[in-house]
Short mmCIF file of C-alpha atoms in Angstrom, two decimals:
data_model
loop_
_atom_site.label_atom_id
_atom_site.label_comp_id
_atom_site.label_asym_id
_atom_site.label_seq_id
_atom_site.Cartn_x
_atom_site.Cartn_y
_atom_site.Cartn_z
CA MET A 31 -55.76 23.51 1.74
CA LEU A 32 -54.62 22.41 5.17
CA PHE A 33 -50.68 21.69 5.01
CA VAL A 34 -50.41 18.47 8.03
CA GLY A 35 -47.48 17.90 9.74
CA SER A 36 -46.77 15.43 12.44
CA PRO A 37 -43.39 13.26 13.44
CA ASN A 38 -43.73 9.60 12.92
CA TRP A 39 -45.00 8.63 16.26
CA TRP A 40 -44.55 4.29 16.20
CA SER A 41 -45.75 4.32 12.18
CA THR A 42 -48.79 6.80 12.70
CA ILE A 43 -49.19 10.64 13.61
CA ALA A 44 -48.35 11.37 16.58
CA PRO A 45 -51.58 11.47 19.18
CA PRO A 46 -52.58 15.21 19.21
CA VAL A 47 -52.70 16.18 15.42
CA ALA A 48 -54.67 12.90 15.48
CA THR A 49 -56.89 14.62 17.43
CA PHE A 50 -56.83 17.64 16.56
CA LEU A 51 -58.50 16.22 12.93
CA GLU A 52 -60.93 14.17 14.88
CA SER A 53 -61.60 17.64 16.30
CA TYR A 54 -62.68 20.26 13.63
CA ASP A 55 -64.81 19.29 9.75
CA LEU A 56 -62.91 19.16 7.55
CA ALA A 57 -64.76 17.91 4.88
CA GLY A 58 -64.32 19.10 1.18
CA LYS A 59 -61.05 20.43 2.61
CA THR A 60 -57.71 19.34 0.99
CA LEU A 61 -54.98 17.78 3.66
CA ILE A 62 -51.47 18.21 2.57
CA PRO A 63 -49.57 15.37 5.14
CA PHE A 64 -45.78 16.04 5.42
CA TYR A 65 -44.04 13.97 8.59
CA THR A 66 -40.38 13.63 9.47
CA HIS A 67 -39.39 10.25 10.70
CA GLY A 68 -36.14 8.68 12.26
CA GLY A 69 -35.70 6.45 9.83
CA GLY A 70 -39.35 4.51 10.14
CA GLY A 71 -40.51 6.07 7.02
CA SER A 72 -44.09 7.01 5.95
CA GLY A 73 -45.54 4.16 7.92
CA HIS A 74 -49.46 4.13 7.73
CA ILE A 75 -49.47 8.30 8.54
CA GLU A 76 -51.63 8.69 5.36
CA GLN A 77 -53.95 5.82 5.17
CA ASP A 78 -54.29 7.05 9.00
CA ILE A 79 -55.53 10.41 8.10
CA ALA A 80 -57.60 9.36 5.46
CA ARG A 81 -59.54 7.34 8.22
CA LEU A 82 -59.53 10.22 10.13
CA CYS A 83 -61.50 12.81 7.39
CA PRO A 84 -63.10 10.33 4.99
CA ALA A 85 -64.89 13.82 3.58
CA CYS A 86 -61.39 15.20 2.70
CA VAL A 87 -59.15 15.08 -0.45
CA LEU A 88 -56.01 13.48 0.68
CA LEU A 89 -52.60 14.83 -1.34
CA PRO A 90 -49.14 12.89 -1.70
CA GLY A 91 -47.21 13.82 1.32
CA LEU A 92 -43.78 14.05 2.19
CA SER A 93 -41.57 11.86 3.94
CA LEU A 94 -38.75 13.51 5.55
CA TYR A 95 -35.63 12.05 7.39
CA GLY A 96 -34.46 13.28 10.23
CA GLY A 97 -32.96 16.61 9.83
CA SER A 98 -32.13 16.05 6.13
CA ALA A 99 -34.37 17.49 4.30
CA ASN A 100 -33.06 20.86 2.51
CA ILE A 101 -35.84 23.04 0.56
CA ALA A 102 -34.84 21.83 -3.14
CA ASP A 103 -36.71 18.24 -1.25
CA VAL A 104 -39.19 21.01 -0.03
CA SER A 105 -39.78 23.13 -3.56
CA ALA A 106 -39.60 19.71 -5.79
CA TRP A 107 -42.72 17.89 -4.01
CA LEU A 108 -44.91 21.04 -3.72
CA LYS A 109 -43.98 21.66 -7.70
CA LYS A 110 -45.11 17.94 -8.05
CA LEU A 111 -48.32 18.98 -6.44
CA GLY A 112 -48.91 22.00 -8.32
CA ILE A 113 -48.38 24.04 -5.48
CA LYS A 114 -44.99 25.67 -6.98
#
């Protein structure tokens, strides 16, 4: 299981994160994305991660607006995923 975090960078993941995902064989791994944004929402971040890692299992991500995230939001997301 690998949590993958990134800011929303013009509706996608930041280039360094994309390079990381392309550079390693993550086949069979479960990826759990989370991302911050300043109003652009999730864009096509999850679709882009799925394209970069087609042999991975991709769980639903968490989209966080700026600094407004709180522990309750994160806990609810993890519980929904069956992690907490």
